[in-house]
Amino acid sequence: MSDPLDAIFAALADPTRRAILTMLLEDDMAVTDVAAPFDMSLAAISKHLAILTRAGLIAQEKRGRVKWCKLDPDAMRLASIWMQGFGQFEPVNLDAFERFLAAELDGA
Amino acid sequence: MSDPLDAIFAALADPTRRAILTMLLEDDMAVTDVAAPFDMSLAAISKHLAILTRAGLIAQEKRGRVKWCKLDPDAMRLASIWMQGFGQFEPVNLDAFERFLAAELDGA
DNA sequence: GGCATATTCAACCATCCGGTTGACGATCCC
DNA sequence: GGGATCGTCAACCGGATGGTTGAATATGCC
């Protein structure tokens, strides 16, 4: 009934969660390590991670007693595709193009 | 103090507001006309439009007693650029590349 | 077994959000 | 002027959100 974009954009609306995603861009991390830089209880971070997981933005995998968090690109891509529908209002965006190319080449 | 992305993503998280943005893709509209297809009070739509305006996703201009709403692409572009930072996790994504090009060319 | 570590659960709290209704201010038009 | 239309404001309501704390559940290690 509810659009997955609801959960994706809602998850992205919180600065703590966006910061977590940015951290995960560097490397996969355990929950405790994700929580370390934040001035906030571990339980709060655990909730944030649950929200990111429900939105499909990250995936969590338990190995031993440690739960590893890693980015899951599908949800972000879905949101990005939705937004591209509005791209026709942008003047030709060479900056974005360069970033796109750089990202693609880096990933190759 | 608060990141503009907070307001942008929060605004995009609501399906009514995303629908409004899609409608405005067709044409600029008056508040009453925006409200027409929704099963919801005019006041509720007015609030949604205020949220979209505060996020910078639309601009409102009053001409006579009618307030016109139109897309304002800057905010969406900001969000889109933020998301592109996560593209490197996609395997070389030709689909996305084609969509990117199509959107850019369409806008040209 | 028994203790330390990693993470979640449960209950609670304050605040925000999305909706309603009714009154109000502006503007158009006769 | 006065009535109809356009839109917002204010107060209210229920439910979601983001945080806390303390207890509970795994798991690893000696």
mmCIF file of N, CA and C in Angstrom, chain A residues 30-88:
data_model
loop_
_atom_site.group_PDB
_atom_site.id
_atom_site.type_symbol
_atom_site.label_atom_id
_atom_site.label_comp_id
_atom_site.label_asym_id
_atom_site.label_seq_id
_atom_site.Cartn_x
_atom_site.Cartn_y
_atom_site.Cartn_z
ATOM 1 N N ALA A 30 30.666 -2.253 12.199
ATOM 2 C CA ALA A 30 29.848 -2.867 13.240
ATOM 3 C C ALA A 30 29.012 -1.780 13.907
ATOM 4 N N VAL A 31 27.892 -2.177 14.499
ATOM 5 C CA VAL A 31 26.971 -1.221 15.117
ATOM 6 C C VAL A 31 27.679 -0.339 16.142
ATOM 7 N N THR A 32 28.468 -0.941 16.995
ATOM 8 C CA THR A 32 29.159 -0.173 18.035
ATOM 9 C C THR A 32 30.075 0.886 17.428
ATOM 10 N N ASP A 33 30.753 0.519 16.363
ATOM 11 C CA ASP A 33 31.660 1.476 15.715
ATOM 12 C C ASP A 33 30.885 2.578 15.005
ATOM 13 N N VAL A 34 29.737 2.246 14.445
ATOM 14 C CA VAL A 34 28.897 3.280 13.850
ATOM 15 C C VAL A 34 28.510 4.294 14.915
ATOM 16 N N ALA A 35 28.192 3.802 16.096
ATOM 17 C CA ALA A 35 27.690 4.669 17.167
ATOM 18 C C ALA A 35 28.767 5.563 17.757
ATOM 19 N N ALA A 36 30.009 5.125 17.691
ATOM 20 C CA ALA A 36 31.103 5.791 18.410
ATOM 21 C C ALA A 36 31.137 7.314 18.242
ATOM 22 N N PRO A 37 31.127 7.855 17.012
ATOM 23 C CA PRO A 37 31.293 9.300 16.886
ATOM 24 C C PRO A 37 30.084 10.118 17.323
ATOM 25 N N PHE A 38 28.968 9.487 17.605
ATOM 26 C CA PHE A 38 27.759 10.248 17.911
ATOM 27 C C PHE A 38 27.572 10.426 19.406
ATOM 28 N N ASP A 39 27.056 11.578 19.785
ATOM 29 C CA ASP A 39 26.787 11.883 21.186
ATOM 30 C C ASP A 39 25.364 11.425 21.493
ATOM 31 N N MET A 40 25.198 10.142 21.536
ATOM 32 C CA MET A 40 23.846 9.578 21.547
ATOM 33 C C MET A 40 23.980 8.116 21.998
ATOM 34 N N SER A 41 22.948 7.601 22.633
ATOM 35 C CA SER A 41 23.041 6.235 23.155
ATOM 36 C C SER A 41 23.155 5.222 22.027
ATOM 37 N N LEU A 42 23.694 4.071 22.368
ATOM 38 C CA LEU A 42 23.809 2.992 21.392
ATOM 39 C C LEU A 42 22.427 2.558 20.915
ATOM 40 N N ALA A 43 21.466 2.557 21.829
ATOM 41 C CA ALA A 43 20.111 2.142 21.460
ATOM 42 C C ALA A 43 19.531 3.065 20.383
ATOM 43 N N ALA A 44 19.817 4.352 20.514
ATOM 44 C CA ALA A 44 19.309 5.304 19.522
ATOM 45 C C ALA A 44 19.896 4.988 18.149
ATOM 46 N N ILE A 45 21.205 4.734 18.113
ATOM 47 C CA ILE A 45 21.836 4.399 16.838
ATOM 48 C C ILE A 45 21.259 3.091 16.292
ATOM 49 N N SER A 46 21.021 2.157 17.157
ATOM 50 C CA SER A 46 20.430 0.881 16.739
ATOM 51 C C SER A 46 19.087 1.115 16.056
ATOM 52 N N LYS A 47 18.299 2.041 16.612
ATOM 53 C CA LYS A 47 17.016 2.375 15.979
ATOM 54 C C LYS A 47 17.232 3.011 14.610
ATOM 55 N N HIS A 48 18.185 3.935 14.538
ATOM 56 C CA HIS A 48 18.464 4.574 13.251
ATOM 57 C C HIS A 48 18.845 3.518 12.212
ATOM 58 N N LEU A 49 19.657 2.569 12.625
ATOM 59 C CA LEU A 49 20.080 1.525 11.683
ATOM 60 C C LEU A 49 18.890 0.667 11.255
ATOM 61 N N ALA A 50 17.961 0.443 12.186
ATOM 62 C CA ALA A 50 16.762 -0.329 11.834
ATOM 63 C C ALA A 50 15.946 0.420 10.787
ATOM 64 N N ILE A 51 15.858 1.741 10.950
ATOM 65 C CA ILE A 51 15.104 2.546 9.987
ATOM 66 C C ILE A 51 15.772 2.510 8.613
ATOM 67 N N LEU A 52 17.099 2.624 8.609
ATOM 68 C CA LEU A 52 17.831 2.556 7.340
ATOM 69 C C LEU A 52 17.653 1.183 6.695
ATOM 70 N N THR A 53 17.627 0.155 7.515
ATOM 71 C CA THR A 53 17.453 -1.203 6.997
ATOM 72 C C THR A 53 16.058 -1.388 6.417
ATOM 73 N N ARG A 54 15.039 -0.927 7.156
ATOM 74 C CA ARG A 54 13.668 -1.051 6.659
ATOM 75 C C ARG A 54 13.491 -0.299 5.345
ATOM 76 N N ALA A 55 14.197 0.813 5.205
ATOM 77 C CA ALA A 55 14.107 1.587 3.963
ATOM 78 C C ALA A 55 14.887 0.927 2.828
ATOM 79 N N GLY A 56 15.700 -0.057 3.177
ATOM 80 C CA GLY A 56 16.493 -0.740 2.149
ATOM 81 C C GLY A 56 17.785 -0.020 1.806
ATOM 82 N N LEU A 57 18.135 0.978 2.608
ATOM 83 C CA LEU A 57 19.350 1.743 2.302
ATOM 84 C C LEU A 57 20.615 1.040 2.769
ATOM 85 N N ILE A 58 20.489 0.230 3.809
ATOM 86 C CA ILE A 58 21.633 -0.564 4.245
ATOM 87 C C ILE A 58 21.183 -1.999 4.454
ATOM 88 N N ALA A 59 22.142 -2.896 4.552
ATOM 89 C CA ALA A 59 21.868 -4.283 4.898
ATOM 90 C C ALA A 59 22.692 -4.609 6.131
ATOM 91 N N GLN A 60 22.133 -5.425 7.015
ATOM 92 C CA GLN A 60 22.841 -5.803 8.233
ATOM 93 C C GLN A 60 23.021 -7.315 8.235
ATOM 94 N N GLU A 61 24.218 -7.730 8.594
ATOM 95 C CA GLU A 61 24.509 -9.166 8.620
ATOM 96 C C GLU A 61 25.234 -9.491 9.917
ATOM 97 N N LYS A 62 24.715 -10.466 10.631
ATOM 98 C CA LYS A 62 25.296 -10.799 11.927
ATOM 99 C C LYS A 62 26.354 -11.883 11.753
ATOM 100 N N ARG A 63 27.558 -11.579 12.171
ATOM 101 C CA ARG A 63 28.637 -12.584 12.148
ATOM 102 C C ARG A 63 29.157 -12.669 13.564
ATOM 103 N N GLY A 64 28.915 -13.795 14.210
ATOM 104 C CA GLY A 64 29.252 -13.904 15.622
ATOM 105 C C GLY A 64 28.350 -12.985 16.406
ATOM 106 N N ARG A 65 28.928 -12.274 17.361
ATOM 107 C CA ARG A 65 28.052 -11.377 18.119
ATOM 108 C C ARG A 65 28.055 -9.985 17.515
ATOM 109 N N VAL A 66 28.799 -9.814 16.444
ATOM 110 C CA VAL A 66 28.891 -8.503 15.809
ATOM 111 C C VAL A 66 27.957 -8.425 14.605
ATOM 112 N N LYS A 67 27.219 -7.327 14.504
ATOM 113 C CA LYS A 67 26.316 -7.126 13.382
ATOM 114 C C LYS A 67 26.943 -6.098 12.447
ATOM 115 N N TRP A 68 27.230 -6.502 11.247
ATOM 116 C CA TRP A 68 27.896 -5.632 10.298
ATOM 117 C C TRP A 68 26.877 -4.885 9.453
ATOM 118 N N CYS A 69 27.173 -3.633 9.206
ATOM 119 C CA CYS A 69 26.283 -2.800 8.400
ATOM 120 C C CYS A 69 27.000 -2.414 7.120
ATOM 121 N N LYS A 70 26.298 -2.556 6.006
ATOM 122 C CA LYS A 70 26.884 -2.086 4.752
ATOM 123 C C LYS A 70 25.817 -1.425 3.892
ATOM 124 N N LEU A 71 26.264 -0.562 3.014
ATOM 125 C CA LEU A 71 25.332 0.112 2.115
ATOM 126 C C LEU A 71 24.660 -0.891 1.197
ATOM 127 N N ASP A 72 23.397 -0.613 0.896
ATOM 128 C CA ASP A 72 22.643 -1.398 -0.076
ATOM 129 C C ASP A 72 22.140 -0.390 -1.114
ATOM 130 N N PRO A 73 22.727 -0.367 -2.301
ATOM 131 C CA PRO A 73 22.519 0.755 -3.225
ATOM 132 C C PRO A 73 21.140 0.817 -3.881
ATOM 133 N N ASP A 74 20.366 -0.267 -3.835
ATOM 134 C CA ASP A 74 19.126 -0.295 -4.609
ATOM 135 C C ASP A 74 18.149 0.814 -4.235
ATOM 136 N N ALA A 75 17.961 1.004 -2.933
ATOM 137 C CA ALA A 75 16.964 1.994 -2.504
ATOM 138 C C ALA A 75 17.368 3.397 -2.956
ATOM 139 N N MET A 76 18.619 3.721 -2.742
ATOM 140 C CA MET A 76 19.104 5.051 -3.151
ATOM 141 C C MET A 76 18.929 5.222 -4.653
ATOM 142 N N ARG A 77 19.188 4.152 -5.386
ATOM 143 C CA ARG A 77 19.042 4.252 -6.838
ATOM 144 C C ARG A 77 17.588 4.527 -7.197
ATOM 145 N N LEU A 78 16.671 3.845 -6.500
ATOM 146 C CA LEU A 78 15.246 4.055 -6.765
ATOM 147 C C LEU A 78 14.875 5.519 -6.565
ATOM 148 N N ALA A 79 15.322 6.076 -5.452
ATOM 149 C CA ALA A 79 15.027 7.481 -5.165
ATOM 150 C C ALA A 79 15.653 8.379 -6.223
ATOM 151 N N SER A 80 16.881 8.045 -6.589
ATOM 152 C CA SER A 80 17.602 8.859 -7.567
ATOM 153 C C SER A 80 16.869 8.859 -8.909
ATOM 154 N N ILE A 81 16.364 7.687 -9.285
ATOM 155 C CA ILE A 81 15.635 7.577 -10.547
ATOM 156 C C ILE A 81 14.365 8.420 -10.500
ATOM 157 N N TRP A 82 13.675 8.362 -9.359
ATOM 158 C CA TRP A 82 12.466 9.180 -9.237
ATOM 159 C C TRP A 82 12.819 10.650 -9.433
ATOM 160 N N MET A 83 13.888 11.080 -8.812
ATOM 161 C CA MET A 83 14.271 12.495 -8.908
ATOM 162 C C MET A 83 14.696 12.877 -10.312
ATOM 163 N N GLN A 84 15.275 11.922 -11.030
ATOM 164 C CA GLN A 84 15.733 12.269 -12.373
ATOM 165 C C GLN A 84 14.578 12.679 -13.270
ATOM 166 N N GLY A 85 13.365 12.261 -12.912
ATOM 167 C CA GLY A 85 12.199 12.697 -13.659
ATOM 168 C C GLY A 85 12.031 14.200 -13.629
ATOM 169 N N PHE A 86 12.694 14.853 -12.673
ATOM 170 C CA PHE A 86 12.584 16.303 -12.565
ATOM 171 C C PHE A 86 13.785 16.995 -13.196
ATOM 172 N N GLY A 87 14.677 16.191 -13.737
ATOM 173 C CA GLY A 87 15.938 16.721 -14.262
ATOM 174 C C GLY A 87 15.733 17.665 -15.421
ATOM 175 N N GLN A 88 14.629 17.512 -16.109
ATOM 176 C CA GLN A 88 14.430 18.352 -17.288
ATOM 177 C C GLN A 88 14.384 19.828 -16.945
#
